[in-house]
Coordinates of C-alpha atoms in Angstrom, one line a residue:
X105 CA 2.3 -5.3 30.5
X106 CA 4.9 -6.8 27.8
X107 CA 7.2 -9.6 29.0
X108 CA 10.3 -10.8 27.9
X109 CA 11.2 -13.9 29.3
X110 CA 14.2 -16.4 28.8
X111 CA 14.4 -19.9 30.1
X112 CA 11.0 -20.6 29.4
X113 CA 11.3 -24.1 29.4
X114 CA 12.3 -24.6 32.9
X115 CA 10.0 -25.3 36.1
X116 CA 10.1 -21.5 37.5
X117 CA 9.9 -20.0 33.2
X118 CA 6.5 -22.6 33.1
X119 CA 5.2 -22.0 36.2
X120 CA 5.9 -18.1 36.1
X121 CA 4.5 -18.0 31.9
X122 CA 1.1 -19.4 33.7
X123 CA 0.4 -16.6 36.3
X124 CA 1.3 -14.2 34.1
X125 CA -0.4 -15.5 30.8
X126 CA -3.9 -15.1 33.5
X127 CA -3.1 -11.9 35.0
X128 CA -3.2 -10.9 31.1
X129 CA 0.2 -9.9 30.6
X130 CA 2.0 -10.4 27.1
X131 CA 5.1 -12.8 26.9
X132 CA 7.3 -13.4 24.2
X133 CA 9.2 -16.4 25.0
X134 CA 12.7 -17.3 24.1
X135 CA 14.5 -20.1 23.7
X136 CA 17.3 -22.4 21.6
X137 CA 13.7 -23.4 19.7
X138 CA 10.2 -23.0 19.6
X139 CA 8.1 -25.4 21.0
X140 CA 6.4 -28.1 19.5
X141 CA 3.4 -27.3 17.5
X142 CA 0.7 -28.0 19.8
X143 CA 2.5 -28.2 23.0
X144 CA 2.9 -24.4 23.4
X145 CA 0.8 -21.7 25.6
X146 CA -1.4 -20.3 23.0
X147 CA -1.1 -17.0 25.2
X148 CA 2.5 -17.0 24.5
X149 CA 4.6 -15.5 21.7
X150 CA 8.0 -17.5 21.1
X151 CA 10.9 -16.8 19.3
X152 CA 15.1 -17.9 19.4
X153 CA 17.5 -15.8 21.0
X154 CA 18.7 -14.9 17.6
X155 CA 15.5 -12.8 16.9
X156 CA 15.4 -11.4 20.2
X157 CA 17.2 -7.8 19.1
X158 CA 14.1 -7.6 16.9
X159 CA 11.4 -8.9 19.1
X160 CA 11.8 -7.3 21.8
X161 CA 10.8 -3.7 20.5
X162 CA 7.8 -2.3 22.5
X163 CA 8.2 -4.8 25.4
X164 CA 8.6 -3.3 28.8
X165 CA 11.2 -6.0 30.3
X166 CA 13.3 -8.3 30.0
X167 CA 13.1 -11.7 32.8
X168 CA 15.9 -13.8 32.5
X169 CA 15.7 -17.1 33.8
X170 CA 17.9 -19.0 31.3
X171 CA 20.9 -20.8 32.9
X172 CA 22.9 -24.0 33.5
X173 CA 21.4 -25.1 37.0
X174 CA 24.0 -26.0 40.2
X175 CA 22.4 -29.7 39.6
X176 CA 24.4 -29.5 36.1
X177 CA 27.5 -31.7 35.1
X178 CA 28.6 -28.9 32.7
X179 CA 32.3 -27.8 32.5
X180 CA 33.2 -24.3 34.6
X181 CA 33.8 -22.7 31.4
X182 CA 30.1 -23.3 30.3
X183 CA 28.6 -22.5 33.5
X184 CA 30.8 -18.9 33.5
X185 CA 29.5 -18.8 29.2
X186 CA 25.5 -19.3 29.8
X187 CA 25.6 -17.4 33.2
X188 CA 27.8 -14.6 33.4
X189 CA 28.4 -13.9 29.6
X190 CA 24.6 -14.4 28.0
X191 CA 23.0 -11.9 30.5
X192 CA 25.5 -8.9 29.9
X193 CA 25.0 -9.9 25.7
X194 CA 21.2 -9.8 26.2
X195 CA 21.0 -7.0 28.3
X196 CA 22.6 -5.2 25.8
X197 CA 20.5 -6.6 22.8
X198 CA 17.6 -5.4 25.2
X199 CA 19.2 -1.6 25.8
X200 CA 19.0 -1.8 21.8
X201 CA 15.4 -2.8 21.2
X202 CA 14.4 0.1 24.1
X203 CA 13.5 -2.4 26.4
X204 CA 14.0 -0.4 30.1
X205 CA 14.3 -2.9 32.6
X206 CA 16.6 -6.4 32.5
X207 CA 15.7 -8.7 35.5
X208 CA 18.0 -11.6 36.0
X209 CA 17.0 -14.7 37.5
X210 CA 19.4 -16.1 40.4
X211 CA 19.6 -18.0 43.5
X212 CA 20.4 -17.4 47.3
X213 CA 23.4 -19.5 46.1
X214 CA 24.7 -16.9 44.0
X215 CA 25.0 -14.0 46.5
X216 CA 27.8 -12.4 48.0
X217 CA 29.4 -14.7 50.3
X218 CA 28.1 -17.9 48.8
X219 CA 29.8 -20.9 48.3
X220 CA 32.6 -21.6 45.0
X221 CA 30.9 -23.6 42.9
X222 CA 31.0 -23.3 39.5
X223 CA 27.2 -22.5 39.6
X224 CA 27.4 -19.4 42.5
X225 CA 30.8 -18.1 40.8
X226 CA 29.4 -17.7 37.7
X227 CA 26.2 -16.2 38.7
X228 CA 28.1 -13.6 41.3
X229 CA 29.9 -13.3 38.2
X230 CA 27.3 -12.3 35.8
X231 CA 25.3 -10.0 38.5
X232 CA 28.1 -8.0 39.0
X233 CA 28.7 -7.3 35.6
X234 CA 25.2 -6.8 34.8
X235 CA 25.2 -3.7 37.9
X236 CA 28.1 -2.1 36.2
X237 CA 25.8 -1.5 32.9
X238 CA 24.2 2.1 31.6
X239 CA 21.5 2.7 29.6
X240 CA 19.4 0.2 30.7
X241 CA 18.4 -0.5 34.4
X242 CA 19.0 -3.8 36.3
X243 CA 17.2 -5.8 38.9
X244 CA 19.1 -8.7 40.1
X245 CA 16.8 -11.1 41.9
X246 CA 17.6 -13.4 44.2
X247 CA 15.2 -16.3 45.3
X248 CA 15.4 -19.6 47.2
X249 CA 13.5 -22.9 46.4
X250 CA 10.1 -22.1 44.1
X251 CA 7.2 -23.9 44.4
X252 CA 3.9 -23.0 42.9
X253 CA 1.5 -25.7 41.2
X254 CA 3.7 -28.5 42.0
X255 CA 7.4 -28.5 43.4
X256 CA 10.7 -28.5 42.1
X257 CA 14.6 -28.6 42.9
X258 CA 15.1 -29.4 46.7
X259 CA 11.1 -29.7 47.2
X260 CA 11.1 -32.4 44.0
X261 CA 10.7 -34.7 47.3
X262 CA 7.1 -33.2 48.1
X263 CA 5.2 -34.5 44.8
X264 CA 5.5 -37.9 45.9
X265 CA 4.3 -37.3 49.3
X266 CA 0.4 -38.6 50.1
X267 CA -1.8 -35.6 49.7
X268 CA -3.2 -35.2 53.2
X269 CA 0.6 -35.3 53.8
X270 CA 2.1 -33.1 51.7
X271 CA 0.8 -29.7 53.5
X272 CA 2.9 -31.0 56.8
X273 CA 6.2 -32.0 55.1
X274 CA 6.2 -28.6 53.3
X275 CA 5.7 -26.4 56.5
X276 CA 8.4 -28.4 58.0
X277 CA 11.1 -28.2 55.0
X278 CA 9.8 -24.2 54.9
X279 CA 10.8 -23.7 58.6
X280 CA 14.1 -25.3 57.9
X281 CA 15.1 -23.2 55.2
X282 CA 13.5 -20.0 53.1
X283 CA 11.3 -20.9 50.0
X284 CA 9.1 -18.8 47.5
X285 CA 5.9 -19.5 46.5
X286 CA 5.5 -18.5 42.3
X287 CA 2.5 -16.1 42.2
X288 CA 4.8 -13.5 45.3
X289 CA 7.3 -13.8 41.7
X290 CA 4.6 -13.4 39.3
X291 CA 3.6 -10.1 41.2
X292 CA 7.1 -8.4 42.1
X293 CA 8.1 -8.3 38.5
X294 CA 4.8 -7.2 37.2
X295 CA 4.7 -4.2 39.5
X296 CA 5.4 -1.0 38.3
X297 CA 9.0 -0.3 36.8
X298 CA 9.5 3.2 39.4
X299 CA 8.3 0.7 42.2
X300 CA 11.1 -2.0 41.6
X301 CA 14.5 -1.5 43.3
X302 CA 17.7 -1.1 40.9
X303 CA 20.5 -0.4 43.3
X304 CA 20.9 -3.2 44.9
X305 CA 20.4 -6.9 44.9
X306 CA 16.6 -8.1 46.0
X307 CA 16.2 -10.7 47.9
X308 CA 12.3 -12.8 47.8
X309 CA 11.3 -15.0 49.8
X310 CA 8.3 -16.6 51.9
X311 CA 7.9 -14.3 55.4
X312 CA 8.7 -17.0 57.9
X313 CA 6.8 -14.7 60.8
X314 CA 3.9 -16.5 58.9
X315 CA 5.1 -20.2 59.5
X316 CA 4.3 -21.5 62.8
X317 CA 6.8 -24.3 62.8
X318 CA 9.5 -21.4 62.4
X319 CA 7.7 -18.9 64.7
X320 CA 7.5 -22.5 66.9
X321 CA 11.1 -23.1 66.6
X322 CA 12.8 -20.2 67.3
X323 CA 10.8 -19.6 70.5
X324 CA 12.1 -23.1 71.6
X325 CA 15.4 -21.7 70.9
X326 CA 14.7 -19.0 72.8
X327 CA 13.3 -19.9 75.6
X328 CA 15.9 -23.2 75.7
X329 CA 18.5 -20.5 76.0
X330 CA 17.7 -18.3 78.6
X331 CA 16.8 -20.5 80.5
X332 CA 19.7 -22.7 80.6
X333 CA 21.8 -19.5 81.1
X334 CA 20.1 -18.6 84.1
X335 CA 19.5 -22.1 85.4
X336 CA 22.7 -23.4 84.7
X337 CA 24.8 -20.7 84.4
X338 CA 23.7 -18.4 87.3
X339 CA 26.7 -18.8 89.2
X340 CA 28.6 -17.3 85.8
X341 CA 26.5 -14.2 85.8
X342 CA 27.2 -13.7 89.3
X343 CA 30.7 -14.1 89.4
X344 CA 31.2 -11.8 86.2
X345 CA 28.6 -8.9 88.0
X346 CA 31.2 -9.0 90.9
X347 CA 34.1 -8.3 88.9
X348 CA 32.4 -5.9 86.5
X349 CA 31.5 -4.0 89.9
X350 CA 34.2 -4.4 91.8
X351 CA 36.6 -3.8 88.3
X352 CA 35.7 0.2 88.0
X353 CA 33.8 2.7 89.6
X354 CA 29.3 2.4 88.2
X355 CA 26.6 -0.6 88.1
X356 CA 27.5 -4.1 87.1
X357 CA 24.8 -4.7 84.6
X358 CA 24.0 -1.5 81.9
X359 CA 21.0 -0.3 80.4
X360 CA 20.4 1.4 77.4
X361 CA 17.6 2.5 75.2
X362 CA 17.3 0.4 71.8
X363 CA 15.1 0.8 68.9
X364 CA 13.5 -2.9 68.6
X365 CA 10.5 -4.2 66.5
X366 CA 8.4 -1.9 65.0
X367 CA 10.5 0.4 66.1
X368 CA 9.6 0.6 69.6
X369 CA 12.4 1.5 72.0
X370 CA 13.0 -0.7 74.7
X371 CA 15.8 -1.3 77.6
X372 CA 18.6 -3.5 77.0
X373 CA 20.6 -5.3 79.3
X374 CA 24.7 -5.7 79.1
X375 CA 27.7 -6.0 82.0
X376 CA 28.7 -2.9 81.3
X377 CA 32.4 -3.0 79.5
X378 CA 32.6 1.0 79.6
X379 CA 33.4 3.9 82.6
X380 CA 30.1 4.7 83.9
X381 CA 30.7 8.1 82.4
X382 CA 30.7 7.2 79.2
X383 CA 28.8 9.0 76.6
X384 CA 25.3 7.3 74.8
X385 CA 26.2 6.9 71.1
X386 CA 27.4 4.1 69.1
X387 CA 30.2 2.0 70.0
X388 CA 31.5 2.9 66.7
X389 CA 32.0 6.3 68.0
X390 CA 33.7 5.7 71.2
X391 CA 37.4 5.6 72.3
X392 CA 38.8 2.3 73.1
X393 CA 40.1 3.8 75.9
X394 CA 36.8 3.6 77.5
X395 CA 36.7 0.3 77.8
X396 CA 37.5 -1.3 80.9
X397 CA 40.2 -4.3 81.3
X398 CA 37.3 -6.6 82.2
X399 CA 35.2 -4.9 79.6
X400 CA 37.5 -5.8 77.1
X401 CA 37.7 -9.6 78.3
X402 CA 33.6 -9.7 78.5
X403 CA 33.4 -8.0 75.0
X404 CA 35.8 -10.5 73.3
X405 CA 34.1 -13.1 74.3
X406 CA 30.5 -11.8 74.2
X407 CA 29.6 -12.5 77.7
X408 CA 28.8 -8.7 78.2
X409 CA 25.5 -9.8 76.2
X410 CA 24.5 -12.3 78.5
X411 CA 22.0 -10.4 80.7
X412 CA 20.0 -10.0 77.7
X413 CA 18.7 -13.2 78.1
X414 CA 16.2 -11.1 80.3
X415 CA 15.0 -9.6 77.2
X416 CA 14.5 -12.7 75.3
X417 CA 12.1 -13.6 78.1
X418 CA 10.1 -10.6 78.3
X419 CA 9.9 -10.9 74.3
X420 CA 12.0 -7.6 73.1
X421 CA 14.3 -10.1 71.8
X422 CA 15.8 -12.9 70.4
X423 CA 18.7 -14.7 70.1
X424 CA 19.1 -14.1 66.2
X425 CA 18.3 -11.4 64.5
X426 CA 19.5 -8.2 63.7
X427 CA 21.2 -6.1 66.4
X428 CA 19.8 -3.4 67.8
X429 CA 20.5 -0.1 67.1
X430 CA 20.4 3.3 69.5
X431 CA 17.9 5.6 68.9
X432 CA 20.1 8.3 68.0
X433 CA 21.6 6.0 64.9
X434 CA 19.1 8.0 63.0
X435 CA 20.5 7.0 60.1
X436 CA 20.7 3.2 60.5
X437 CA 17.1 3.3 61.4
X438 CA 16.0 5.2 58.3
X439 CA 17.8 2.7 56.2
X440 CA 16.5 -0.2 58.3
X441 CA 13.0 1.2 58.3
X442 CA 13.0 1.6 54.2
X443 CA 13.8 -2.4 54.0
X444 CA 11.1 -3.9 56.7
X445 CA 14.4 -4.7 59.2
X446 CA 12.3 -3.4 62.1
X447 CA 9.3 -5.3 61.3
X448 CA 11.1 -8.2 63.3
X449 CA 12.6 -9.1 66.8
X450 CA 16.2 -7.7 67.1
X451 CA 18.7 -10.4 68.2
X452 CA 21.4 -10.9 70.7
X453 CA 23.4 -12.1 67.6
X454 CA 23.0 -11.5 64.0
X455 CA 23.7 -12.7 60.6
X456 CA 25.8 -9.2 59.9
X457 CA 27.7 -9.4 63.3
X458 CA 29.1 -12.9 62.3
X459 CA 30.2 -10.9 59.0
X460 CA 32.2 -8.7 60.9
X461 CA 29.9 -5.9 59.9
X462 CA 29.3 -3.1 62.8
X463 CA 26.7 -0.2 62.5
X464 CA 29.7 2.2 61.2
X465 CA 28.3 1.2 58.1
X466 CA 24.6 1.9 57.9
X467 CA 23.5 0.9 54.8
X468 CA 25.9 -2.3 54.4
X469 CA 24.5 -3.2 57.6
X470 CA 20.9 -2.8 57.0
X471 CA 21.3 -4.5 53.3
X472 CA 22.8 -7.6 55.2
X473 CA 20.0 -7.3 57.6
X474 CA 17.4 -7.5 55.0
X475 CA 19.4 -10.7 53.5
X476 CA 19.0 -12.1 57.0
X477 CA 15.1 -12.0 57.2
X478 CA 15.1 -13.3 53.4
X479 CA 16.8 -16.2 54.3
X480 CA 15.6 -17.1 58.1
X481 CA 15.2 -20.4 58.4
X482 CA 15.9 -22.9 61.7
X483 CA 18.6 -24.4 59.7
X484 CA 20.3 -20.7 58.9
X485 CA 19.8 -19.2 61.9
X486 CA 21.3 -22.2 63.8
X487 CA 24.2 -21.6 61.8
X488 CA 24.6 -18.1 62.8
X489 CA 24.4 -19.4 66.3
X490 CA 26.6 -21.5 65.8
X491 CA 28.9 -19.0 64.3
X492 CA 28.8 -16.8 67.5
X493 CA 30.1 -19.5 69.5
X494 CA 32.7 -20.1 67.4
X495 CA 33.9 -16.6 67.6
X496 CA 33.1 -15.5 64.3
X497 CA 32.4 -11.4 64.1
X498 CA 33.9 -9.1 65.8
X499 CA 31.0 -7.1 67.3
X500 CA 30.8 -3.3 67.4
X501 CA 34.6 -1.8 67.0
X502 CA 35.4 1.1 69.2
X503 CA 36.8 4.3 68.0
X504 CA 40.8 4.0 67.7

């Protein structure tokens, strides 16, 4: 395969150049200048940006990696010129050459959502505009810290770490927070052009189910949770089953079938918040007026979810993750299928929920889902946590 890549320079361009260079891929290289004579990856082709209209003929993609970095004292202006402007001006100087595919470089930073600094702005920026172009497709790639050979950016840290040390410190900083190791790069953008997703932003990352510290971690969670609920809060569950019983005519606690990992339906436990005759579909779907005046009080709050702490312990579930679904969401499971959602433990609470976004939307939902596994980490997922009590989210909307 031919290889277009900007930003060759930098730790992800050199490290990313290297696997590909051994795989036997073709690069041409561009930069402000060509390397030093000598210095330079005799595998490698280089060239200046300038000659990239004529360069680029015959290659099958264009990477771009080029930009001014969040560590970078630049002015705003600069930041919004190298990396919202020069992608939509090389993407077009790619469309020219025939070059099909334009992947642009970014950071879990730069998503939807992320924080305003000049570096994320101008990135959101520059990915947005970059989805709104024809005639040449667009992947816009998301990633958190790289490592590969050595380490870079937030892992910088690790290289002066003792050897025998250094595989410890990283599975620790990797269960905090979501990294990517080069050569899982080197192979998504190598892959076949009809096998890489254009429609939306991708998201790449280490899977954390792998890391024990992080499997470790949120078990602790877990466990620590339901625990103290039914330890410590016992006399809370009790007092709310009475009312929930005594409030309307049916059982205090509900169950209902939910699809969970792997999609394997399970029961899940709730204070029920609706008439005992209400009918099994999504909450979406149903009339507020089903809601009970206690129901209404539970669901605010999120106490209704409570008795799910059962399910935590008998492993269906966790107490992040993302929500889940009925079986007859058909839909929503399709779309979560399609993006490896139900390869992991549904939560009590979810990144999405937090967001305010209910399973009215299938596909926005299962997109956010996705982002959530990409970017599990102890650190992020106490956040979301953290969010819930708070009161952030609204949960599942009833019908008006």
């Amino acid at each position: 395969m031919k290889l277009v890549l900007t930003g060759a320079s930098g730790f992800v361009g050199r490290q990313l150049i290297k696997r590909l260079t051994e795989a036997g891929h073709q690069v041409l290289a561009i930069g402000r200048k060509a390397p030093a004579r000598g210095s330079e990856n005799t595998k490698v082709q280089w060239a200046t940006y300038e000659d990239l209209p004529a360069s680029a003929g015959g290659y099958d993609r264009v990477l771009h990696l080029a930009a001014v970095n969040t560590t970078s004292d630049e002015s705003r202006e600069t930041f919004f010129k190298v990396n919202a402007e020069l992608p939509v001006k090389l993407a077009e100087e790619a469309k020219a050459a025939g070059v099909p595919l334009f992947v642009n470089f970014s950071s879990f930073h730069g998503l939807e959502g992320g924080p305003d600094t000049a570096y994320a702005a101008s990135k959101r920026a520059g990915a947005e505009a970059l989805a709104a172009r024809d005639g040449i497709k667009v992947c816009n790639l998301y990633l958190p810290a790289v490592y590969g050979d050595a380490y870079a950016g937030k892992l910088a840290v690790l290289n002066r770490v003792p050897a025998f040390l250094g595989p410890l410190f990283f599975k620790v900083l990797s269960a905090l927070a979501p990294t990517v190791h080069i050569g899982r790069i080197a192979d998504f953008v190598a892959q076949d052009v009809q096998n890489l997703p254009v429609d939306e932003p991708v998201l790449l990352a280490d899977d954390q189910d792998k890391n024990g510290l992080y499997r470790f971690g949120r078990k602790l969670i877990d466990v620590g949770f339901a625990l103290a609920v039914i330890l410590v809060f016992w006399w809370l569950l009790l007092i709310v089953w009475v009312l929930v019983k005594t409030g309307s005519d049916g059982p205090g606690i509900f169950a209902q079938e939910r699809v969970g990992k792997g999609g394997k339906v399970f029961t899940c436990y709730k204070f029920r918040t609706m008439g005992k005759d209400t009918r099994q579909a999504g909450t979406h779907e149903i009339s507020e007026s089903a809601v009970t005046p206690i129901g209404a009080f539970l669901r605010k709050t999120k106490i209704d979810e409570l008795p799910q702490v059962w399910n935590i312990l008998k492993g269906e579930l966790s107490l992040v993750g993302p929500r889940p679904c009925l079986p007859v969401q058909e839909e929503l499971v399709e779309e979560r299928k399609k993006r490896g959602v139900l390869d992991v433990l549904p939560g009590i609470t979810g990144f999405a929920q937090i967001q305010g976004i209910d399973m009215s939307h299938p596909v926005r939902l299962a997109r956010k889902d996705a982002e959530y596994i990409a970017r599990r980490g102890l650190l992020f997922d106490l956040k979301i946590i953290l969010g819930t009590f708070i009161g952030k989210g609204q949960g599942d909307r009833t019908a008006k």
